[in-house]
Each structure stands twice: as structure tokens, then as C-alpha cells.
Short mmCIF file of C-alpha atoms in Angstrom, two decimals:
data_model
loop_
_atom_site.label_atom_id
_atom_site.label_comp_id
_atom_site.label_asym_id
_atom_site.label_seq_id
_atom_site.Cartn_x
_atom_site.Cartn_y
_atom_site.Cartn_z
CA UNK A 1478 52.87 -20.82 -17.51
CA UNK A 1479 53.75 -21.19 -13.78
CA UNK A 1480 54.45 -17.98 -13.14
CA UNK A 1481 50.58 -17.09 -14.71
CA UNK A 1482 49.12 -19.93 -12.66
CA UNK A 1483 50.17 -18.69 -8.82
CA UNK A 1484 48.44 -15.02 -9.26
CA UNK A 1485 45.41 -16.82 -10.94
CA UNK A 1486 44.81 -19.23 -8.04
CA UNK A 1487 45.26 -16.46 -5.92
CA UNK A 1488 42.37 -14.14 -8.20
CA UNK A 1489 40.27 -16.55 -7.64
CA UNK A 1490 40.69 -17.50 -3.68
CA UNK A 1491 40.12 -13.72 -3.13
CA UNK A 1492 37.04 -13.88 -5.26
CA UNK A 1493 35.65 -16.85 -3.62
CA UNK A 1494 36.71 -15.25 -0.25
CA UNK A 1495 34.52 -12.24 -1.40
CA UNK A 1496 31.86 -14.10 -2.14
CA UNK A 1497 31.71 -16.06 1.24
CA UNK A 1498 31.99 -12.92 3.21
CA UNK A 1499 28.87 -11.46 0.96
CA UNK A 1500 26.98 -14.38 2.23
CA UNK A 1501 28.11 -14.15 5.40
CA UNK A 1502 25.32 -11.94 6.43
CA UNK A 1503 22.53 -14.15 4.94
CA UNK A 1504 23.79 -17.00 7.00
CA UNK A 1505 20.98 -17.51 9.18
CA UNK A 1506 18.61 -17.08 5.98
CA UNK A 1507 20.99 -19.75 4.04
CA UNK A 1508 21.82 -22.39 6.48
CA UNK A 1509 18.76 -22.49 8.61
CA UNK A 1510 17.82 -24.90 11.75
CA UNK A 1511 15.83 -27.98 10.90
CA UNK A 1512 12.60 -28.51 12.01
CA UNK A 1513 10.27 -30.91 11.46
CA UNK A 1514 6.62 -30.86 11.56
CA UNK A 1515 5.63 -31.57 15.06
CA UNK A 1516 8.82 -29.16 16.49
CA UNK A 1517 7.09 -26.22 14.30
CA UNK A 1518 3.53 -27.02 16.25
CA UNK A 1519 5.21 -27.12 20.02
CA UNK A 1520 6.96 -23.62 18.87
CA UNK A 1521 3.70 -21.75 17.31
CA UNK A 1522 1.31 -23.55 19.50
CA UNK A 1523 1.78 -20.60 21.98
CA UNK A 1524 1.94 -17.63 19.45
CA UNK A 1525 -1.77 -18.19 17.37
CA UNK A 1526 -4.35 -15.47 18.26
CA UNK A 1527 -8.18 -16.43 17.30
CA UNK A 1528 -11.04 -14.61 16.99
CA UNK A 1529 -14.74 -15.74 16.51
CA UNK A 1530 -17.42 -14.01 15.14
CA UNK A 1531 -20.88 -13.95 16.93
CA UNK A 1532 -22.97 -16.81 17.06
CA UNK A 1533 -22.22 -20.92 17.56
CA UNK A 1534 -19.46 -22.91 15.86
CA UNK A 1535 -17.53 -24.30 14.18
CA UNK A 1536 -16.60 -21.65 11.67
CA UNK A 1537 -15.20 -20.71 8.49
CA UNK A 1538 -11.58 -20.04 9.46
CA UNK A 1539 -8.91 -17.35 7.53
CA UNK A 1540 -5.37 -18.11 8.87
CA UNK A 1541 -3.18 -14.83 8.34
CA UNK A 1542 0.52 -14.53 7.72
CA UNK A 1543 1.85 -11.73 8.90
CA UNK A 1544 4.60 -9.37 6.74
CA UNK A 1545 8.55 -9.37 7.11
CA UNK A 1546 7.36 -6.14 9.89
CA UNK A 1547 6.13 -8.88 11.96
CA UNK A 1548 2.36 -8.93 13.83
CA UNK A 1549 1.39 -5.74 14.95
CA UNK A 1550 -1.69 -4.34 16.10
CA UNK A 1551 -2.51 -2.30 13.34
CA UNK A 1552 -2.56 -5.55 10.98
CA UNK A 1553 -4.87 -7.57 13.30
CA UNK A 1554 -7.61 -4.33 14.03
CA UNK A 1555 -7.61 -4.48 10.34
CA UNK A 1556 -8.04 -8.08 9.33
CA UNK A 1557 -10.60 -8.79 12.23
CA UNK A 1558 -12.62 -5.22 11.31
CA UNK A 1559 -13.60 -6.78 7.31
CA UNK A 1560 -13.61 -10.38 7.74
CA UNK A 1561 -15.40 -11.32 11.48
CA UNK A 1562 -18.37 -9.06 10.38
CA UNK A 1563 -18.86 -11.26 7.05
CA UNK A 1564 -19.28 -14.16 9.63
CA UNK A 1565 -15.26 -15.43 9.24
CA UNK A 1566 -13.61 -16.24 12.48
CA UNK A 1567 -9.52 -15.50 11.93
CA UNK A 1568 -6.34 -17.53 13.46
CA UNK A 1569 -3.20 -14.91 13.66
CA UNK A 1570 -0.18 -16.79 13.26
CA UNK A 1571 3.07 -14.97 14.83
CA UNK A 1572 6.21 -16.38 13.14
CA UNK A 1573 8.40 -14.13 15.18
CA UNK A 1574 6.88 -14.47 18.18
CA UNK A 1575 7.48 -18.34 17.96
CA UNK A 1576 11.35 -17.47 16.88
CA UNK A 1577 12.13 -14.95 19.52
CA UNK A 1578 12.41 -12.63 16.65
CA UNK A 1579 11.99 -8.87 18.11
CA UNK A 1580 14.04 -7.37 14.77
CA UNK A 1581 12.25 -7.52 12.39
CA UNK A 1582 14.75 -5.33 10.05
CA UNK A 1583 17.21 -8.51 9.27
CA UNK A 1584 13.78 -10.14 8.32
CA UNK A 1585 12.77 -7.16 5.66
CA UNK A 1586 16.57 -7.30 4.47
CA UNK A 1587 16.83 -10.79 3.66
CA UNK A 1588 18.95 -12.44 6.17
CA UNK A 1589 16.70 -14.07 8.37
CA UNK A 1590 13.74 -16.06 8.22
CA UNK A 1591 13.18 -16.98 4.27
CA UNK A 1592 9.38 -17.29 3.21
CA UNK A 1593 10.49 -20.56 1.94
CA UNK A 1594 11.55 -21.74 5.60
CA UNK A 1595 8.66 -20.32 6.79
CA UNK A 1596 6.09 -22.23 4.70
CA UNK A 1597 6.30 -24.79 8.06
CA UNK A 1598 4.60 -22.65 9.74
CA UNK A 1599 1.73 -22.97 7.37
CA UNK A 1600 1.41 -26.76 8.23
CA UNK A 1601 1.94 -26.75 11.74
CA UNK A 1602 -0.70 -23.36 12.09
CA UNK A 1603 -2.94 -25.91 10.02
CA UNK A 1604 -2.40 -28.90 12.42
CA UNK A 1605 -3.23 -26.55 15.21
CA UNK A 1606 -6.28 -25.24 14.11
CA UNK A 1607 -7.70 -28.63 13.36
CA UNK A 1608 -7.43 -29.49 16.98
CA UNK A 1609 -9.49 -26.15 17.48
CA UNK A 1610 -13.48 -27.09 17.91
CA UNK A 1611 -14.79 -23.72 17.01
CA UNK A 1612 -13.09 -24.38 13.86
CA UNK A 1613 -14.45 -25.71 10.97
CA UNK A 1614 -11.42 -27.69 9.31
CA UNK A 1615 -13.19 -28.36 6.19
CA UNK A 1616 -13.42 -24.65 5.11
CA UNK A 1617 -10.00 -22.82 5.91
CA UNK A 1618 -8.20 -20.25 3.86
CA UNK A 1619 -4.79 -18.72 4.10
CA UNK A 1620 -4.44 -14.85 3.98
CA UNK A 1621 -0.49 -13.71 3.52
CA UNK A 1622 0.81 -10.26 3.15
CA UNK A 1623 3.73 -9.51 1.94
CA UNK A 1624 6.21 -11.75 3.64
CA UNK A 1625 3.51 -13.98 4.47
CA UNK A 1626 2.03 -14.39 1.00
CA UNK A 1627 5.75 -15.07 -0.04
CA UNK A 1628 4.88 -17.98 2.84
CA UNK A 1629 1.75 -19.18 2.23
CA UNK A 1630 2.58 -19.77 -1.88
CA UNK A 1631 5.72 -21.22 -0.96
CA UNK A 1632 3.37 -23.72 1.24
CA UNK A 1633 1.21 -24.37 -1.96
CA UNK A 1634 4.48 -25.45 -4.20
CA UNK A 1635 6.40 -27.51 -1.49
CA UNK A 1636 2.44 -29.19 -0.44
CA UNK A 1637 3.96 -31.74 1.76
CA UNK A 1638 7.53 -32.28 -0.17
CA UNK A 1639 10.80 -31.18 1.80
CA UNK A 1640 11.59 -27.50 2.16
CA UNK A 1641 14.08 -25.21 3.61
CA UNK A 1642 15.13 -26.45 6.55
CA UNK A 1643 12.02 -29.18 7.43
CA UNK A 1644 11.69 -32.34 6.12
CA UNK A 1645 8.76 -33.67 3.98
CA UNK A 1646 5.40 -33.62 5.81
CA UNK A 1647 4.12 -36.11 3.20
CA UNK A 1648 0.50 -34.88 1.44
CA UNK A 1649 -2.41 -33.58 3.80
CA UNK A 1650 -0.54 -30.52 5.62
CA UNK A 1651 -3.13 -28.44 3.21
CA UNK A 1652 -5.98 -30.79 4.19
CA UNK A 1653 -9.59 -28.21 4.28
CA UNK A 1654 -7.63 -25.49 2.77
CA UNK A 1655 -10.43 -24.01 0.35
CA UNK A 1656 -8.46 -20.88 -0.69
CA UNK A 1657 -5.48 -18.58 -0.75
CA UNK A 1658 -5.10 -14.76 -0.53
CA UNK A 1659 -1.80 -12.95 -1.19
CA UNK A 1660 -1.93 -9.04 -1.05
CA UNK A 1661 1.47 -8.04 -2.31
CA UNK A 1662 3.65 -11.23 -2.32
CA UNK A 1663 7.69 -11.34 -2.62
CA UNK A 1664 7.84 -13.76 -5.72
CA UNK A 1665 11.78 -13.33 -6.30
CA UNK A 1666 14.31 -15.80 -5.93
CA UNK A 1667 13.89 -17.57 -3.64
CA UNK A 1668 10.29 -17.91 -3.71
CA UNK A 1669 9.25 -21.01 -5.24
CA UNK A 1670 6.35 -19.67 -7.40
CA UNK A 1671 7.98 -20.31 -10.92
CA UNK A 1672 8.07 -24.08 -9.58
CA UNK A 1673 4.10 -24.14 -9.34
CA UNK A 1674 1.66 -24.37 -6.86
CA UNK A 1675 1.18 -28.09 -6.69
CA UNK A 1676 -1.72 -28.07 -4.30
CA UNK A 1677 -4.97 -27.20 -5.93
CA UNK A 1678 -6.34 -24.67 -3.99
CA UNK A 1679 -8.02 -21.45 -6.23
CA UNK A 1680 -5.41 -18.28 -5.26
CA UNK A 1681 -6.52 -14.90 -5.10
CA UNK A 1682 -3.32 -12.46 -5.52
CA UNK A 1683 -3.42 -8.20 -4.93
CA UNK A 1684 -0.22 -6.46 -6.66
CA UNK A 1685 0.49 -2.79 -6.84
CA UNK A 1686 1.51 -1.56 -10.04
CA UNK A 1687 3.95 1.34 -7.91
CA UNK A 1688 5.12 -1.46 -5.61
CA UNK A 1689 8.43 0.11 -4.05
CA UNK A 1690 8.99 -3.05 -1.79
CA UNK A 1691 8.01 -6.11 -3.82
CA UNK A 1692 8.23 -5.89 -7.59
CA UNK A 1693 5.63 -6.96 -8.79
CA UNK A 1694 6.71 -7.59 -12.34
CA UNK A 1695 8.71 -10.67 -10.48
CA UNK A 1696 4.91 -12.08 -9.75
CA UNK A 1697 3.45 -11.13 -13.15
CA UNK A 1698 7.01 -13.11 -14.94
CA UNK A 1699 6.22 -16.03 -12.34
CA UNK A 1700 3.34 -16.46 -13.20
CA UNK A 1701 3.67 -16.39 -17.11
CA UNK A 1702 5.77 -19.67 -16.30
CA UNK A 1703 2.53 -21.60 -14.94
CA UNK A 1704 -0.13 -23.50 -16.53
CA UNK A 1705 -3.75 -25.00 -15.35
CA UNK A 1706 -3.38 -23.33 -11.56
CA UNK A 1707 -6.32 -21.25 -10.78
CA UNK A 1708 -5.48 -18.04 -10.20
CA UNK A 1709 -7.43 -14.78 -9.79
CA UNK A 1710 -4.91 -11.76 -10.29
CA UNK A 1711 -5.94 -8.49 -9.16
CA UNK A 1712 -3.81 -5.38 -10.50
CA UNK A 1713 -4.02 -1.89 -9.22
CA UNK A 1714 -1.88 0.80 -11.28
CA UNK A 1715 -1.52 3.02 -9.09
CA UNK A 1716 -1.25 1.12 -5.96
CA UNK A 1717 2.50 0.94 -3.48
CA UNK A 1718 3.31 -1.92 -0.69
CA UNK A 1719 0.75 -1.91 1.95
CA UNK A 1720 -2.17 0.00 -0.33
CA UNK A 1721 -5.08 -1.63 1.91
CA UNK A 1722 -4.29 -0.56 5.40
CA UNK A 1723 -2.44 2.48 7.26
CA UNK A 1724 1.41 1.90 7.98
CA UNK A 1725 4.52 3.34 8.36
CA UNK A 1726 5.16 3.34 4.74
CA UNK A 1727 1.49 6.01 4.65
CA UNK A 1728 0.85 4.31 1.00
CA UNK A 1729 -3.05 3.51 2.50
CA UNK A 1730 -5.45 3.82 -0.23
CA UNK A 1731 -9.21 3.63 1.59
CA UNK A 1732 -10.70 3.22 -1.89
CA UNK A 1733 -8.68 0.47 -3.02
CA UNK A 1734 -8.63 -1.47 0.28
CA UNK A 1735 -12.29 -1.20 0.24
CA UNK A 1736 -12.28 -2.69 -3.43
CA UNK A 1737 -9.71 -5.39 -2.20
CA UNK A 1738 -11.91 -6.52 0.77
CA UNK A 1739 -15.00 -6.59 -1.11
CA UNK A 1740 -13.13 -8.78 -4.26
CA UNK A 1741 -11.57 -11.10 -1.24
CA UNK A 1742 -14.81 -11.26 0.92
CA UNK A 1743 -16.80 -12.72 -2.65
CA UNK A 1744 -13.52 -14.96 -3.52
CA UNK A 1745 -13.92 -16.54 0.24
CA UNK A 1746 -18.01 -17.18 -0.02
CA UNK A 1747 -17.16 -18.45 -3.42
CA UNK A 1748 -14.53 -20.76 -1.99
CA UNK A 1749 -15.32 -21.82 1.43
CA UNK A 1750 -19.25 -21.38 1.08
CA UNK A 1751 -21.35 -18.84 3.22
CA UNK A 1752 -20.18 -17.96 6.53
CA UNK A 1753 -23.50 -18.39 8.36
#
């Protein structure tokens, strides 16, 4: 029995050695630095972008979440091009900007920067933009893509409870939020959509049916597990990652983004009343 019992302990050191080095990567991702709510408004405070439409204040405000590709110009042009001509003024929030992040690549892969960790962000852009006087803080809506609609659901579940790597916020952080946007979220482990979306706000989600980035059968399972929320899902077949607007990836679809802009456009007059 001995003699068995040295090579096991030894099977099983290697395999837990394996198994540390395999997470080894993810570290950052894993184990990552605390920060509580006012910390994550002195870090963003300098990295929001905001954009009125024409005419007097205080307005209607979308906050967008940038993908795992970070905030380039492409993404803003087309944000600011379908929603400041409806009348919506729009608050850009740069999560790698505020983390000194200029790779985005360990981002897309996994090992930095979690949507879950980043659901901070959400509160602290929030906090921000209520000090703002051109916005209206009683009609705001969060618009994620990708990455960022991994973020802003993640936001939704935790709604002021402790997350990855902050503390609790205690209820509020969503105070004015009127509405919620995903196009294309990352609802895999570990996103926090199976857990709910404990803040009430109605939740417009976009998935591709071709998805090559996201899968978006891990949405469509999520979702089967949740009862009562109000959610509008919006499916298109034939769609890949990044259908609504021209990328790297060249999966642009003009028709559907014009179907997806239109949908969001009524979801956010619905939601947060008419812009003028």
C-alpha cells in the first residue's frame, strides 16, 4: 500500500502543478486589484467622452461600453451617427484608457480585465454622469457591446452587492437607469447572467445566430434559467460578432444594423421617454 501511495501523491502534485501553471496566465483576470467605488470614479473620471445633441439640456443620456477591442474611433462615429440625431446625447466610457490598457489582445483572450470586474465601471461612469448638468440623471441607459454588454449585465446582477475585485456599493449605483442594450454579449462563465439581473431595468439584447466570437447559445441557455426579468431578445440567423458596424472582423451587415438601430432607437423612447 505504501509503495502505491508515494507515486499517487506524486500524480497528483504534478496535476495540481499543471493546473496552477494553466492559470497562471489568467492571473491578472483571477486575482484582480480591489477597488472600491470612489477609486473607480478618480480613475475613469478622466477617460469619459460626451456628446450632446443640438438644442438646451439636460438630456436623455446612453452610456456605452466599449468591446474587449477597446474604444476606437470607428465605434464612437457609429454610436454618435444613430443616436445624437434621435435627440440622445452619449457618455463613452474607456475602461482601458482608465487601466493603462494599450493590449487589448490579453483582454479578447481572457486574461485580463473580466466583464465581471468591470461592472465598477458601470457605477462609477453612473456617479460621474450625475455630477454632469447637461445630463438628465433620471433618464439614462446603458449600451454594451460585446465585452461591454458582458459588463453592463454583470452590473444589473451584482446591483450594488460585492463583485470581482470591489466591494459592495450598497443599492442606488443604477439610480435613473431606464434601460439596457447589449448587442452581442459574452454570457459564459464567468458572466453572472444565469444568477439574474436583480435590478429591474427592461434589457434589450442583439445575438447573431453565426456568432464566431460569443456563442450565443450560452445567452439563449442563460436566459432559459431566468424568470419575471424583462427582456426583449432580438435574434438574427444569419448575423456574426460585430453585424451592426464595419470592423476588422468585415461581418457588417448595413441591413441588419439599420434594423438594430431602429428596434433600439423605439426600445429607448419607450424606456426613457422622448428625447425632445
Amino acid at each position: 500500500m505504501r509503495r502505491l501511495l508515494k507515486p499517487a501523491l506524486i500524480a497528483l502534485l504534478l496535476v495540481a502543478c499543471t493546473a496552477l501553471l494553466g492559470l497562471y496566465p489568467y492571473r491578472a483576470a483571477l486575482l484582480p486589484q480591489s477597488a472600491d467605488l470612489n477609486a473607480a470614479e478618480q480613475r475613469l473620471a478622466r477617460h469619459l467622452s460626451f456628446f450632446a445633441p443640438d438644442g438646451s439640456g439636460p438630456f436623455p443620456t446612453v452610456l456605452v461600453f466599449h468591446g474587449c477591442n477597446g474604444q476606437n474611433p470607428g465605434l464612437v462615429r457609429n454610436v454618435k451617427n444613430w443616436l445624437l440625431p434621435a435627440g440622445y446625447a452619449v457618455l463613452f466610457v474607456d475602461s482601458h484608457a482608465a487601466r493603462g490598457i494599450s493590449d487589448w489582445r490579453p483582454v479578447c483572450d481572457g486574461k485580463r480585465l473580466w466583464g465581471n470586474e468591470r461592472a465598477i465601471d458601470v457605477y462609477a461612469a453612473l456617479a460621474l454622469a450625475r455630477k454632469n448638468p447637461a445630463i438628465d440623471s433620471r433618464r439614462l441607459a446603458l449600451l454594451g457591446y460585446s465585452h461591454g454588454g458582458w459588463t453592463i449585465l454583470d452590473a444589473l446582477s451584482y446591483d450594488g452587492s460585492a463583485g470581482h475585485g470591489f466591494p459592495a456599493t450598497g443599492k442606488g449605483v443604477l439610480a435613473g437607469v431606464r434601460g439596457v442594450i447589449a448587442f452581442y454579449p459574452y454570457c459564459g462563465f464567468p458572466a453572472h447572467l444565469r444568477d439574474g439581473l436583480v435590478h429591474d431595468a427592461p434589457v434589450l439584447m442583439f445575438l447573431g445566430g453565426k456568432d464566431h466570437i460569443t456563442d450565443h447559445q450560452q445567452c439563449l441557455s442563460a436566459l432559459d434559467s431566468l424568470a419575471g426579468e424583462r427582456l426583449e431578445l432580438v435574434q438574427y440567423g444569419n448575423a456574426d460578432h460585430v453585424f451592426d458596424q464595419r470592423s476588422d472582423l468585415n461581418t457588417y451587415q448595413p441591413g441588419l444594423a439599420q434594423d438594430a438601430q431602429r428596434r433600439a432607437l423605439a426600445f429607448l423612447r419607450e424606456n426613457l421617454g422622448p428625447a425632445q
